[in-house]
């Protein structure tokens, strides 16, 4: 899901001061945001054609969120770990030990507001409802998932 990947790479961009990594993570994040915009344009066409309800969309979003959880960060960290420690590439306990700290740091920098906005977008809520939900959902996201 582009939302999670864009958020992950924005967090990576925020925690590093290495110029090449900052440039790379910014490019990947921007690319994921473009993917999301492309998805959203296509989704709107199919939503109207197939008369997909908000409830059905919400149910699908929640199902997808429960499936991915930390999938994006796990994949990225697994590649870094395997490159840095090739002799321990299949040692899941060591991978967890090394990456727990990194995951904690990344979670503190995940842009909850951007993530919530991207997740609400396919629901196409009326602007007043959307504005009403954004701030509390952002705070809930920060409390439950990021700290």
PDB file of C-alpha atoms in Angstrom:
ATOM      1  CA  UNK A   1       0.000   0.000   0.000  1.00  0.00           C
ATOM      2  CA  UNK A   2       1.483   3.290  -1.130  1.00  0.00           C
ATOM      3  CA  UNK A   3       0.377   5.036   2.048  1.00  0.00           C
ATOM      4  CA  UNK A   4       2.602   2.905   4.253  1.00  0.00           C
ATOM      5  CA  UNK A   5       5.570   3.037   1.902  1.00  0.00           C
ATOM      6  CA  UNK A   6       5.372   6.815   1.456  1.00  0.00           C
ATOM      7  CA  UNK A   7       5.172   7.214   5.239  1.00  0.00           C
ATOM      8  CA  UNK A   8       8.103   4.863   5.819  1.00  0.00           C
ATOM      9  CA  UNK A   9      10.386   6.662   3.391  1.00  0.00           C
ATOM     10  CA  UNK A  10       9.397  10.054   4.724  1.00  0.00           C
ATOM     11  CA  UNK A  11      10.316   8.828   8.218  1.00  0.00           C
ATOM     12  CA  UNK A  12      13.651   7.499   6.935  1.00  0.00           C
ATOM     13  CA  UNK A  13      14.252  10.872   5.307  1.00  0.00           C
ATOM     14  CA  UNK A  14      13.534  12.633   8.598  1.00  0.00           C
ATOM     15  CA  UNK A  15      15.931  10.519  10.670  1.00  0.00           C
ATOM     16  CA  UNK A  16      19.003  10.654   8.464  1.00  0.00           C
ATOM     17  CA  UNK A  17      21.423  13.454   7.788  1.00  0.00           C
ATOM     18  CA  UNK A  18      23.284  11.548   5.066  1.00  0.00           C
ATOM     19  CA  UNK A  19      22.682  13.562   1.838  1.00  0.00           C
ATOM     20  CA  UNK A  20      22.513  10.658  -0.628  1.00  0.00           C
ATOM     21  CA  UNK A  21      20.122   8.688   1.586  1.00  0.00           C
ATOM     22  CA  UNK A  22      17.985  11.809   2.100  1.00  0.00           C
ATOM     23  CA  UNK A  23      17.776  12.340  -1.652  1.00  0.00           C
ATOM     24  CA  UNK A  24      16.958   8.682  -2.312  1.00  0.00           C
ATOM     25  CA  UNK A  25      14.299   8.434   0.392  1.00  0.00           C
ATOM     26  CA  UNK A  26      12.729  11.696  -0.765  1.00  0.00           C
ATOM     27  CA  UNK A  27      12.550  10.401  -4.340  1.00  0.00           C
ATOM     28  CA  UNK A  28      11.004   7.094  -3.260  1.00  0.00           C
ATOM     29  CA  UNK A  29       8.471   8.880  -1.046  1.00  0.00           C
ATOM     30  CA  UNK A  30       7.522  11.222  -3.881  1.00  0.00           C
ATOM     31  CA  UNK A  31       7.189   8.270  -6.249  1.00  0.00           C
ATOM     32  CA  UNK A  32       4.877   6.487  -3.798  1.00  0.00           C
ATOM     33  CA  UNK A  33       2.722   9.617  -3.497  1.00  0.00           C
ATOM     34  CA  UNK A  34       2.473   9.679  -7.308  1.00  0.00           C
ATOM     35  CA  UNK A  35       1.482   5.994  -7.255  1.00  0.00           C
ATOM     36  CA  UNK A  36      -1.230   6.846  -4.740  1.00  0.00           C
ATOM     37  CA  UNK A  37      -2.548   9.659  -6.971  1.00  0.00           C
ATOM     38  CA  UNK A  38      -2.620   7.290  -9.943  1.00  0.00           C
ATOM     39  CA  UNK A  39      -4.422   4.664  -7.849  1.00  0.00           C
ATOM     40  CA  UNK A  40      -6.932   7.232  -6.650  1.00  0.00           C
ATOM     41  CA  UNK A  41      -7.755   8.395 -10.184  1.00  0.00           C
ATOM     42  CA  UNK A  42      -8.401   4.813 -11.299  1.00  0.00           C
ATOM     43  CA  UNK A  43     -10.263   4.008  -8.078  1.00  0.00           C
ATOM     44  CA  UNK A  44     -12.691   6.893  -8.635  1.00  0.00           C
ATOM     45  CA  UNK A  45     -13.561   5.564 -12.094  1.00  0.00           C
ATOM     46  CA  UNK A  46     -14.175   2.027 -10.851  1.00  0.00           C
ATOM     47  CA  UNK A  47     -15.957   3.186  -7.696  1.00  0.00           C
ATOM     48  CA  UNK A  48     -18.504   5.044  -9.777  1.00  0.00           C
ATOM     49  CA  UNK A  49     -18.814   2.373 -12.462  1.00  0.00           C
ATOM     50  CA  UNK A  50     -19.185  -0.485  -9.966  1.00  0.00           C
ATOM     51  CA  UNK A  51     -21.060   1.591  -7.368  1.00  0.00           C
ATOM     52  CA  UNK A  52     -18.651   0.753  -4.567  1.00  0.00           C
ATOM     53  CA  UNK A  53     -19.966   2.060  -1.256  1.00  0.00           C
ATOM     54  CA  UNK A  54     -17.999   3.940   1.382  1.00  0.00           C
ATOM     55  CA  UNK A  55     -18.663   1.103   3.785  1.00  0.00           C
ATOM     56  CA  UNK A  56     -17.193  -1.424   1.362  1.00  0.00           C
ATOM     57  CA  UNK A  57     -14.190   0.851   0.812  1.00  0.00           C
ATOM     58  CA  UNK A  58     -13.703   1.274   4.562  1.00  0.00           C
ATOM     59  CA  UNK A  59     -13.941  -2.474   5.117  1.00  0.00           C
ATOM     60  CA  UNK A  60     -11.308  -3.061   2.408  1.00  0.00           C
ATOM     61  CA  UNK A  61      -9.001  -0.387   3.848  1.00  0.00           C
ATOM     62  CA  UNK A  62      -9.225  -1.890   7.326  1.00  0.00           C
ATOM     63  CA  UNK A  63      -8.589  -5.389   5.991  1.00  0.00           C
ATOM     64  CA  UNK A  64      -5.561  -4.193   4.022  1.00  0.00           C
ATOM     65  CA  UNK A  65      -4.194  -2.284   7.018  1.00  0.00           C
ATOM     66  CA  UNK A  66      -4.450  -5.378   9.193  1.00  0.00           C
ATOM     67  CA  UNK A  67      -2.575  -7.385   6.547  1.00  0.00           C
ATOM     68  CA  UNK A  68       0.360  -5.041   6.062  1.00  0.00           C
ATOM     69  CA  UNK A  69       1.045  -3.705   9.561  1.00  0.00           C
ATOM     70  CA  UNK A  70       4.850  -3.390   9.436  1.00  0.00           C
ATOM     71  CA  UNK A  71       5.358  -5.187   6.128  1.00  0.00           C
ATOM     72  CA  UNK A  72       7.076  -2.258   4.391  1.00  0.00           C
ATOM     73  CA  UNK A  73       9.531  -1.486   7.166  1.00  0.00           C
ATOM     74  CA  UNK A  74      10.223  -5.181   7.701  1.00  0.00           C
ATOM     75  CA  UNK A  75      11.163  -5.646   4.036  1.00  0.00           C
ATOM     76  CA  UNK A  76      13.375  -2.546   3.977  1.00  0.00           C
ATOM     77  CA  UNK A  77      15.110  -3.431   7.237  1.00  0.00           C
ATOM     78  CA  UNK A  78      15.581  -7.072   6.164  1.00  0.00           C
ATOM     79  CA  UNK A  79      17.523  -5.930   3.076  1.00  0.00           C
ATOM     80  CA  UNK A  80      19.722  -3.588   5.109  1.00  0.00           C
ATOM     81  CA  UNK A  81      20.319  -6.296   7.736  1.00  0.00           C
ATOM     82  CA  UNK A  82      21.175  -8.957   5.139  1.00  0.00           C
ATOM     83  CA  UNK A  83      23.626  -6.603   3.425  1.00  0.00           C
ATOM     84  CA  UNK A  84      25.258  -5.513   6.677  1.00  0.00           C
ATOM     85  CA  UNK A  85      25.294  -8.988   8.296  1.00  0.00           C
ATOM     86  CA  UNK A  86      25.301 -11.548   5.445  1.00  0.00           C
ATOM     87  CA  UNK A  87      26.528 -14.273   7.804  1.00  0.00           C
ATOM     88  CA  UNK A  88      23.376 -13.774   9.919  1.00  0.00           C
ATOM     89  CA  UNK A  89      20.904 -13.448   7.025  1.00  0.00           C
ATOM     90  CA  UNK A  90      18.764 -16.349   8.277  1.00  0.00           C
ATOM     91  CA  UNK A  91      19.032 -15.569  11.988  1.00  0.00           C
ATOM     92  CA  UNK A  92      15.574 -14.168  12.764  1.00  0.00           C
ATOM     93  CA  UNK A  93      16.337 -13.630  16.450  1.00  0.00           C
ATOM     94  CA  UNK A  94      19.372 -11.498  15.624  1.00  0.00           C
ATOM     95  CA  UNK A  95      17.390  -9.620  12.960  1.00  0.00           C
ATOM     96  CA  UNK A  96      14.703  -8.761  15.555  1.00  0.00           C
ATOM     97  CA  UNK A  97      17.320  -7.709  18.103  1.00  0.00           C
ATOM     98  CA  UNK A  98      19.086  -5.382  15.679  1.00  0.00           C
ATOM     99  CA  UNK A  99      15.966  -3.920  14.073  1.00  0.00           C
ATOM    100  CA  UNK A 100      13.827  -3.318  17.166  1.00  0.00           C
ATOM    101  CA  UNK A 101      15.705  -0.107  17.920  1.00  0.00           C
ATOM    102  CA  UNK A 102      15.495   1.081  14.304  1.00  0.00           C
ATOM    103  CA  UNK A 103      11.764   0.347  14.132  1.00  0.00           C
ATOM    104  CA  UNK A 104      11.186   2.320  17.324  1.00  0.00           C
ATOM    105  CA  UNK A 105      13.050   5.296  15.935  1.00  0.00           C
ATOM    106  CA  UNK A 106      11.194   5.116  12.616  1.00  0.00           C
ATOM    107  CA  UNK A 107       7.806   4.858  14.307  1.00  0.00           C
ATOM    108  CA  UNK A 108       8.458   8.113  16.162  1.00  0.00           C
ATOM    109  CA  UNK A 109       8.934   9.830  12.798  1.00  0.00           C
ATOM    110  CA  UNK A 110       6.090   8.319  10.772  1.00  0.00           C
ATOM    111  CA  UNK A 111       3.992  11.236   9.478  1.00  0.00           C
ATOM    112  CA  UNK A 112       0.655  10.289  11.035  1.00  0.00           C
ATOM    113  CA  UNK A 113      -1.202  13.256   9.550  1.00  0.00           C
ATOM    114  CA  UNK A 114      -0.102  12.428   5.982  1.00  0.00           C
ATOM    115  CA  UNK A 115      -0.934   8.764   6.532  1.00  0.00           C
ATOM    116  CA  UNK A 116      -4.433   9.508   7.843  1.00  0.00           C
ATOM    117  CA  UNK A 117      -5.155  11.918   4.956  1.00  0.00           C
ATOM    118  CA  UNK A 118      -4.112   9.305   2.403  1.00  0.00           C
ATOM    119  CA  UNK A 119      -6.237   6.641   4.082  1.00  0.00           C
ATOM    120  CA  UNK A 120      -9.315   8.858   4.274  1.00  0.00           C
ATOM    121  CA  UNK A 121      -9.066   9.958   0.650  1.00  0.00           C
ATOM    122  CA  UNK A 122     -10.687   6.865  -0.963  1.00  0.00           C
ATOM    123  CA  UNK A 123     -13.677   7.245   1.350  1.00  0.00           C
ATOM    124  CA  UNK A 124     -14.488  10.527  -0.417  1.00  0.00           C
ATOM    125  CA  UNK A 125     -16.141  11.924   2.693  1.00  0.00           C
ATOM    126  CA  UNK A 126     -17.822  15.309   2.678  1.00  0.00           C
ATOM    127  CA  UNK A 127     -15.189  17.983   3.523  1.00  0.00           C
ATOM    128  CA  UNK A 128     -16.731  18.794   6.905  1.00  0.00           C
ATOM    129  CA  UNK A 129     -16.747  15.137   7.953  1.00  0.00           C
ATOM    130  CA  UNK A 130     -13.228  14.635   6.642  1.00  0.00           C
ATOM    131  CA  UNK A 131     -11.941  17.699   8.526  1.00  0.00           C
ATOM    132  CA  UNK A 132     -13.758  16.568  11.658  1.00  0.00           C
ATOM    133  CA  UNK A 133     -12.099  13.120  11.524  1.00  0.00           C
ATOM    134  CA  UNK A 134      -8.534  14.020  10.495  1.00  0.00           C
ATOM    135  CA  UNK A 135      -7.212  15.437  13.763  1.00  0.00           C
ATOM    136  CA  UNK A 136      -8.659  12.837  16.155  1.00  0.00           C
ATOM    137  CA  UNK A 137      -7.636   9.969  13.862  1.00  0.00           C
ATOM    138  CA  UNK A 138      -4.142  11.437  13.604  1.00  0.00           C
ATOM    139  CA  UNK A 139      -3.876  11.594  17.403  1.00  0.00           C
ATOM    140  CA  UNK A 140      -5.219   8.045  17.750  1.00  0.00           C
ATOM    141  CA  UNK A 141      -2.739   6.823  15.127  1.00  0.00           C
ATOM    142  CA  UNK A 142       0.126   8.518  16.930  1.00  0.00           C
ATOM    143  CA  UNK A 143      -0.855   7.074  20.312  1.00  0.00           C
ATOM    144  CA  UNK A 144      -1.748   3.536  19.282  1.00  0.00           C
ATOM    145  CA  UNK A 145       0.738   2.800  16.544  1.00  0.00           C
ATOM    146  CA  UNK A 146       3.653   5.162  16.762  1.00  0.00           C
ATOM    147  CA  UNK A 147       4.640   5.449  20.412  1.00  0.00           C
TER     148      UNK A 147
END
